Amino acid sequence: MIEAAFAALGTLFTPSTLSFVLLGVGVGLMVGILPGLGGTVGMSLALPFIFGMDPDQAIALLIGIAAVVHTADTFPSVLLGVPGSSGSQATIMDGYPLARQGQASRALAAAFFASMAGGVIGAVCIFLVLPVARPMVLAFGSPELLMLAVLGLSMVGILSGDRPARGMVMAASGLLLGAVGAAPATPFYRFTAGNLYLYDGIPLAVLALGLFALPEILDLLAKGERIATEGTQPARGSVLQGLKDVLASKWLVVRSAVLGVGVGFIPGLGGSVVDWISYGVAARTSRDSEGFGSGDIRGVIAPESSNNAKEGGALIPTLLFGIPGSGATAVLLGGFVVLGLQPGPRMLTDNLDVTLLIIWTLALANVFGTLACLSVSGLVARLARVPAARLAPFLLVIMLVGAYQSTRSWGDLIAFLVIGTLAWFLRRADYPLPPLLIGFVLSTSVERNLFLSVERYGWSWLGHPGVLVITAMTVALTWGSMRVSKRAEQR
Amino acid sequence: MNARAIAVLLTALFTAAAAVSWTFPPRARVYPMWVAIVGAALAALTWLRAPRSETVSGPTLSEIARYLWWIGALLVTTGILGLPTASALFAAAFLKHEGKAGPGASVGAAIATGVGLLVLGAALDLRWPPALIDVTRLLGLS
């Protein structure tokens, strides 16, 4: 396998393959930086072009895109408090407060280094885990997936700050909003009022943009402020500081990346929850965690390490079983079919060279993506100093464009405006919005897996070993965070 | 609208959702109905616990209303002229009136926004909302 790995590395470093990696990285960064567009869109863009391409080059292009979307999506998350894609939702929790404190460059640099480390760790993990991953993937059935979703929901406590009851109300609102549209267990459309737009449910990008972007921009405009309310740090020192922050939190990076790979390789759970889980785990298990939510750099490092690592994890079920672990890998699967590759256990025997090329590309694209983002981060961070009235028209246009790409109907734009206005009222009355988003993200997973578990196992699934282990983890993390909160209150 | 008023509204919405869920077929009913019932209970609890008068911080509705009108105007113009043209006009007008930018900067922003969107649209195969008179399409630019 080591010889094959070196041969794949040689293939990657041929000028033609390398140029396609760079092209993929460029497209991935461009897609990532636009709020509302994610890896799935980026991969879909490239798919029509790979017909007839050399498989090595096509794979370099596709993996190059997938690897760096979650690196570039940090820009809107940190600078605007708007999730750049589904994988960078939790980054806004501390990234945006840091930008408001004039530390946007530091937050961006830390995020990019953490993303790179996470991506490389993800690639190493696939290399190590791939030969033994098959039984691990098969061990996750619907009961275990349901309990993982419950573990994700338990993060609401962390995300609610000092308003736990309001946080739970918001989480319930998210769970209910997630039930709009087609029911997973039966052909029936719920809460649509006959409106065709709602038949497929509310798109995640529209909801996230409406919840976070519009209220923030409206407030900035009304106050006549800039994003950075305090003095801005010089970019060069901040990049170094960001690197130091990541090095100081090296075990957090490793832990979050491994968590990202773990969540990523469970098909069906989806990448939209991994950053929340790693953020919650970091907030609950780190020392002096009182600063989480108000500008703790570890709150940026943890989700950014895990969301890039997740792409590696999501490749495991894709390669071994042909089961996509995320939207982007679903499109990648389509790419494999176009290239005449058949995902399955034979990817480790007959197509080992392709598999190893994927792993190397993943690692290298993460490095390229980080270098590219770092080179422009200082310039982009200056946007935080521009008065809102001069920045807002461009941001609003970008957000409308991003929102419209969700289903490409007028409903996206109207929903964006309605959700944004309602979110402004909720925010003003001190209702925490992140729990609403996490409830929404997990709603389908909770309902579908609860239905499947009860249909398949009755209530005996509650005794499954995996269920018990995840329940114990949920209880331990919740109890741990309550203890930390109590200690903080006593101090 | 303060926290108490929102809690009342949410309690009413959750209760209505629970009642509507009751009319769904059994397999579509269980999950939303129970989420709505729990949500209604939690919202009622928040309502009871919320102080009668709570100081709310930040801008008022009247202060942000002006900007909501701007966004509404952008959407209406988009429906008439198409997104790239409407965005260019919006950027120029907003910068001129709200950003106090000079005429040169406003025109420059309009051109940059329009051209930027067309280039981005072509590169990423983006789609624009349908419009009554799609100016860029009439000019063969998109």
Coordinates of C-alpha atoms in Angstrom, one line a residue, chain A residues 135-485:
Chain A
P135 CA -17.8 -3.0 9.9
M136 CA -17.7 0.4 11.6
V137 CA -20.0 2.0 8.9
L138 CA -22.4 -0.9 9.1
A139 CA -22.7 -0.6 12.9
F140 CA -24.7 2.6 12.5
G141 CA -28.3 1.9 12.0
S142 CA -31.3 4.3 12.4
P143 CA -31.4 4.1 16.2
E144 CA -27.7 5.1 16.4
L145 CA -28.3 7.9 13.9
L146 CA -31.3 9.1 15.9
M147 CA -29.2 9.3 19.1
L148 CA -26.5 11.2 17.3
A149 CA -29.1 13.7 16.3
V150 CA -30.2 13.9 19.9
L151 CA -26.6 14.5 20.8
G152 CA -26.6 17.3 18.4
L153 CA -29.8 18.7 19.9
S154 CA -28.2 18.6 23.3
M155 CA -25.9 21.4 22.1
V156 CA -28.9 23.7 22.4
G157 CA -27.9 24.2 26.1
I158 CA -24.6 25.6 25.1
L159 CA -26.0 27.8 22.3
S160 CA -28.7 29.3 24.5
G161 CA -26.3 31.3 26.8
D162 CA -28.1 32.5 29.9
R163 CA -31.6 31.9 28.3
P164 CA -32.0 28.1 28.3
A165 CA -35.8 28.2 28.2
R166 CA -35.9 30.6 25.3
G167 CA -33.2 28.4 23.6
M168 CA -35.4 25.3 23.9
V169 CA -38.4 27.2 22.5
M170 CA -36.2 28.2 19.5
A171 CA -35.0 24.6 19.1
A172 CA -38.6 23.4 19.1
S173 CA -39.4 26.1 16.5
G174 CA -36.5 24.8 14.3
L175 CA -37.7 21.2 14.7
L176 CA -41.2 22.3 13.7
L177 CA -40.0 24.4 10.7
G178 CA -38.0 21.3 9.6
A179 CA -41.3 19.4 9.4
V180 CA -42.7 21.7 6.8
G181 CA -43.1 20.0 3.4
A182 CA -43.1 16.3 2.6
A183 CA -43.4 13.9 5.5
P184 CA -40.6 11.3 5.4
A185 CA -42.8 8.3 6.3
T186 CA -45.8 8.8 4.1
P187 CA -46.8 10.8 1.0
F188 CA -48.3 13.8 2.7
Y189 CA -47.3 17.5 2.6
R190 CA -47.5 19.3 6.0
F191 CA -48.0 23.0 6.8
T192 CA -47.7 24.1 3.2
A193 CA -51.1 25.9 2.9
G194 CA -51.1 24.7 -0.7
N195 CA -48.0 26.8 -1.5
L196 CA -45.9 24.8 -4.0
Y197 CA -42.7 26.5 -2.7
L198 CA -43.1 24.9 0.7
Y199 CA -43.6 21.4 -0.7
D200 CA -39.9 20.7 -0.5
G201 CA -39.5 22.4 2.9
I202 CA -37.7 25.7 3.7
P203 CA -34.2 25.6 2.1
L204 CA -31.4 25.6 4.7
A205 CA -29.4 28.4 3.0
V206 CA -32.5 30.7 2.9
L207 CA -33.2 30.0 6.6
A208 CA -29.5 30.6 7.7
L209 CA -29.2 33.8 5.6
G210 CA -32.5 35.1 6.9
L211 CA -31.8 34.2 10.5
F212 CA -28.3 35.7 10.7
A213 CA -27.5 38.0 7.8
L214 CA -30.5 40.2 7.5
P215 CA -31.0 41.1 11.2
E216 CA -27.3 41.9 11.5
I217 CA -27.2 44.1 8.4
L218 CA -30.4 45.9 9.5
D219 CA -28.9 46.6 13.0
L220 CA -25.6 47.7 11.6
L221 CA -27.3 50.1 9.2
A222 CA -29.7 51.5 11.8
K223 CA -26.8 52.1 14.3
G224 CA -24.6 53.5 11.5
E225 CA -21.8 51.2 12.6
R226 CA -19.0 49.2 11.0
I227 CA -18.6 45.5 11.6
A228 CA -15.4 46.1 13.7
T229 CA -16.5 48.3 16.5
E230 CA -13.1 48.2 18.1
G231 CA -9.6 49.0 16.7
T232 CA -8.5 46.5 14.0
Q233 CA -5.3 44.5 14.5
P234 CA -2.7 44.7 11.8
A235 CA -3.1 41.7 9.4
R236 CA 0.5 40.4 9.5
G237 CA 0.8 40.0 13.3
S238 CA -2.7 38.6 13.3
V239 CA -1.8 35.8 10.9
L240 CA 1.1 34.8 13.2
Q241 CA -1.3 35.1 16.2
G242 CA -3.8 32.8 14.4
L243 CA -1.1 30.2 13.8
K244 CA 0.0 30.5 17.5
D245 CA -3.6 30.0 18.6
V246 CA -3.9 26.8 16.5
L247 CA -0.6 25.5 17.9
A248 CA -1.7 26.3 21.4
S249 CA -4.9 24.3 20.8
K250 CA -3.3 21.5 18.9
W251 CA -5.1 18.7 20.8
L252 CA -8.4 20.5 20.3
V253 CA -7.6 20.5 16.5
V254 CA -6.8 16.8 16.5
R255 CA -9.9 16.0 18.6
S256 CA -12.2 18.1 16.5
A257 CA -10.8 16.7 13.3
V258 CA -11.2 13.1 14.4
L259 CA -14.7 13.9 15.5
G260 CA -15.3 15.5 12.1
V261 CA -14.1 12.3 10.3
G262 CA -16.2 10.2 12.7
V263 CA -19.4 12.2 12.0
G264 CA -18.6 12.5 8.3
F265 CA -18.3 8.8 7.7
I266 CA -21.7 8.1 9.2
P267 CA -23.9 8.3 6.1
G268 CA -27.2 10.1 6.6
L269 CA -26.2 12.3 9.5
G270 CA -25.1 15.0 7.2
G271 CA -22.3 17.6 7.4
S272 CA -24.5 20.3 8.7
V273 CA -24.3 19.1 12.2
V274 CA -20.6 18.3 12.6
D275 CA -19.5 21.8 13.3
W276 CA -22.2 22.2 16.0
I277 CA -21.2 19.0 17.7
S278 CA -17.5 19.9 17.7
Y279 CA -18.2 23.4 18.9
G280 CA -20.4 22.0 21.7
V281 CA -17.9 19.4 22.7
A282 CA -15.1 22.0 22.7
A283 CA -17.2 24.4 24.8
R284 CA -18.1 21.7 27.3
T285 CA -14.7 20.1 27.7
S286 CA -12.3 23.1 27.5
R287 CA -11.0 24.8 30.5
D288 CA -12.1 28.4 31.1
S289 CA -14.9 28.0 28.6
E290 CA -16.9 31.1 29.8
G291 CA -15.6 33.1 26.8
F292 CA -17.3 30.7 24.3
G293 CA -19.9 32.6 22.4
S294 CA -18.4 36.0 22.9
G295 CA -15.1 35.7 21.0
D296 CA -13.1 32.7 22.2
I297 CA -10.7 31.7 19.4
R298 CA -11.2 28.0 20.3
G299 CA -14.8 28.4 19.3
V300 CA -13.5 29.1 15.7
I301 CA -10.7 26.5 15.8
A302 CA -13.0 23.5 16.8
P303 CA -15.7 23.8 14.1
E304 CA -13.2 24.7 11.4
S305 CA -11.0 21.7 12.1
S306 CA -13.9 19.4 12.0
N307 CA -15.7 20.7 8.9
N308 CA -12.8 20.1 6.6
A309 CA -12.0 16.8 8.2
K310 CA -15.6 15.7 7.7
E311 CA -15.0 15.8 3.9
G312 CA -12.5 13.0 4.4
G313 CA -14.8 11.0 6.6
A314 CA -17.7 11.4 4.1
L315 CA -15.5 9.8 1.4
I316 CA -15.3 6.5 3.3
P317 CA -18.9 5.4 2.8
T318 CA -18.8 6.9 -0.7
L319 CA -15.8 4.9 -1.7
L320 CA -16.6 1.7 0.1
F321 CA -20.3 1.3 -0.3
G322 CA -21.3 4.0 -2.9
I323 CA -23.3 5.7 -0.1
P324 CA -22.8 9.4 -0.2
G325 CA -22.0 10.9 3.3
S326 CA -22.9 14.4 2.2
G327 CA -24.4 16.4 -0.7
A328 CA -21.0 17.0 -2.2
T329 CA -20.1 13.3 -2.1
A330 CA -23.5 12.5 -3.7
V331 CA -22.4 14.6 -6.7
L332 CA -18.9 13.0 -6.5
L333 CA -20.6 9.6 -6.8
G334 CA -22.2 10.8 -10.0
G335 CA -18.7 11.8 -11.2
F336 CA -17.4 8.3 -10.5
V337 CA -20.2 6.9 -12.6
V338 CA -19.3 9.3 -15.4
L339 CA -15.7 8.2 -15.2
G340 CA -16.6 4.5 -15.2
L341 CA -15.5 3.9 -11.6
Q342 CA -17.6 1.6 -9.5
P343 CA -17.5 2.5 -5.8
G344 CA -17.3 -0.5 -3.5
P345 CA -14.8 -2.7 -1.8
R346 CA -12.9 -3.0 -5.1
M347 CA -11.8 0.6 -4.7
L348 CA -9.2 -0.9 -2.3
T349 CA -8.1 -3.5 -4.7
D350 CA -8.7 -2.9 -8.4
N351 CA -8.9 0.9 -8.1
L352 CA -6.4 1.4 -5.2
D353 CA -4.5 4.0 -7.3
V354 CA -7.6 6.2 -7.7
T355 CA -8.4 5.9 -4.0
L356 CA -5.0 7.0 -2.9
L357 CA -5.0 9.8 -5.5
I358 CA -8.2 11.0 -3.8
I359 CA -6.5 11.0 -0.4
W360 CA -3.4 12.8 -1.6
T361 CA -5.5 15.4 -3.5
L362 CA -7.6 16.0 -0.4
A363 CA -4.5 16.8 1.6
L364 CA -2.8 18.9 -1.0
A365 CA -5.9 20.9 -1.9
N366 CA -6.3 21.8 1.8
V367 CA -2.8 23.2 1.8
F368 CA -3.4 25.1 -1.4
G369 CA -6.7 26.4 -0.2
T370 CA -5.3 27.6 3.1
L371 CA -2.4 29.4 1.4
A372 CA -4.8 31.1 -1.0
C373 CA -7.1 32.2 1.7
L374 CA -4.3 33.5 3.9
S375 CA -2.9 35.5 1.1
V376 CA -6.2 37.5 0.8
S377 CA -7.4 37.4 4.4
G378 CA -5.8 40.7 5.3
L379 CA -7.4 42.4 2.4
V380 CA -10.8 40.9 3.0
A381 CA -10.6 41.5 6.8
R382 CA -10.4 45.3 6.0
L383 CA -14.1 45.0 4.9
A384 CA -14.8 44.9 8.6
R385 CA -13.7 48.6 8.8
V386 CA -16.0 49.8 6.0
P387 CA -19.1 51.7 7.2
A388 CA -22.2 49.5 7.0
A389 CA -24.0 52.0 4.7
R390 CA -21.3 51.5 2.1
L391 CA -21.0 47.7 2.4
A392 CA -24.6 46.8 2.8
P393 CA -25.8 47.2 -0.8
F394 CA -23.2 44.7 -2.0
L395 CA -23.9 42.3 0.9
L396 CA -27.6 42.4 0.3
V397 CA -27.2 41.7 -3.4
I398 CA -24.8 38.8 -2.7
M399 CA -27.3 37.4 -0.1
L400 CA -30.2 37.6 -2.5
V401 CA -28.1 35.9 -5.2
G402 CA -27.1 33.2 -2.7
A403 CA -30.7 32.7 -1.4
Y404 CA -32.1 32.5 -4.9
Q405 CA -29.8 29.6 -5.9
S406 CA -31.5 27.4 -3.3
T407 CA -34.6 26.5 -5.4
R408 CA -34.3 29.2 -8.0
S409 CA -37.8 30.5 -7.3
W410 CA -39.2 33.8 -6.1
G411 CA -40.2 32.0 -3.0
D412 CA -36.5 32.0 -1.9
L413 CA -36.3 35.8 -2.0
I414 CA -39.6 36.3 -0.2
A415 CA -38.8 33.7 2.4
F416 CA -35.4 35.4 3.0
L417 CA -37.1 38.7 3.6
V418 CA -39.8 37.3 5.8
I419 CA -37.5 35.1 7.9
G420 CA -35.0 37.9 8.3
T421 CA -37.6 40.3 9.5
L422 CA -39.0 37.8 12.0
A423 CA -35.5 36.9 13.2
W424 CA -34.9 40.6 13.8
F425 CA -37.8 40.7 16.2
L426 CA -36.6 37.5 17.9
R427 CA -33.1 38.8 18.3
R428 CA -34.2 42.1 19.6
A429 CA -36.2 40.3 22.3
D430 CA -33.1 38.3 23.3
Y431 CA -34.2 34.9 21.8
P432 CA -31.1 33.0 20.8
L433 CA -31.2 32.1 17.1
P434 CA -28.5 29.3 16.8
P435 CA -30.8 26.7 18.6
L436 CA -33.5 27.4 15.9
L437 CA -31.0 26.6 13.2
I438 CA -29.7 23.4 14.9
G439 CA -33.3 22.2 15.5
F440 CA -34.1 22.8 11.8
V441 CA -30.9 21.0 10.6
L442 CA -31.7 18.0 12.8
S443 CA -35.4 17.8 12.3
T444 CA -35.5 15.5 9.3
S445 CA -32.9 13.2 10.8
V446 CA -34.8 12.9 14.1
E447 CA -38.1 12.2 12.5
R448 CA -36.9 9.8 9.8
N449 CA -34.7 7.8 12.2
L450 CA -37.3 7.7 14.9
F451 CA -39.8 6.4 12.4
L452 CA -37.4 3.8 11.0
S453 CA -36.2 2.7 14.5
V454 CA -39.8 2.2 15.8
E455 CA -41.0 0.5 12.6
R456 CA -38.0 -1.9 12.5
Y457 CA -37.3 -2.6 16.2
G458 CA -40.3 -1.5 18.2
W459 CA -38.9 0.1 21.3
S460 CA -36.2 -2.5 21.8
W461 CA -33.8 -0.2 19.9
L462 CA -33.4 1.7 23.2
G463 CA -31.3 -1.2 24.4
H464 CA -28.9 -1.3 21.4
P465 CA -25.2 -1.0 22.6
G466 CA -24.5 1.9 20.2
V467 CA -27.6 3.7 21.5
L468 CA -26.5 3.3 25.1
V469 CA -23.0 4.5 24.3
I470 CA -24.2 7.7 22.5
T471 CA -26.8 8.3 25.3
A472 CA -24.1 8.0 27.9
M473 CA -22.0 10.5 25.9
T474 CA -24.9 12.9 25.7
V475 CA -25.6 12.7 29.4
A476 CA -21.9 13.0 30.3
L477 CA -21.5 16.1 28.1
T478 CA -24.6 17.7 29.3
W479 CA -23.7 17.0 33.0
G480 CA -20.2 18.3 32.4
S481 CA -21.3 21.5 30.8
M482 CA -23.8 22.1 33.7
R483 CA -21.0 21.7 36.2
V484 CA -18.7 24.1 34.3
S485 CA -21.6 26.6 34.1

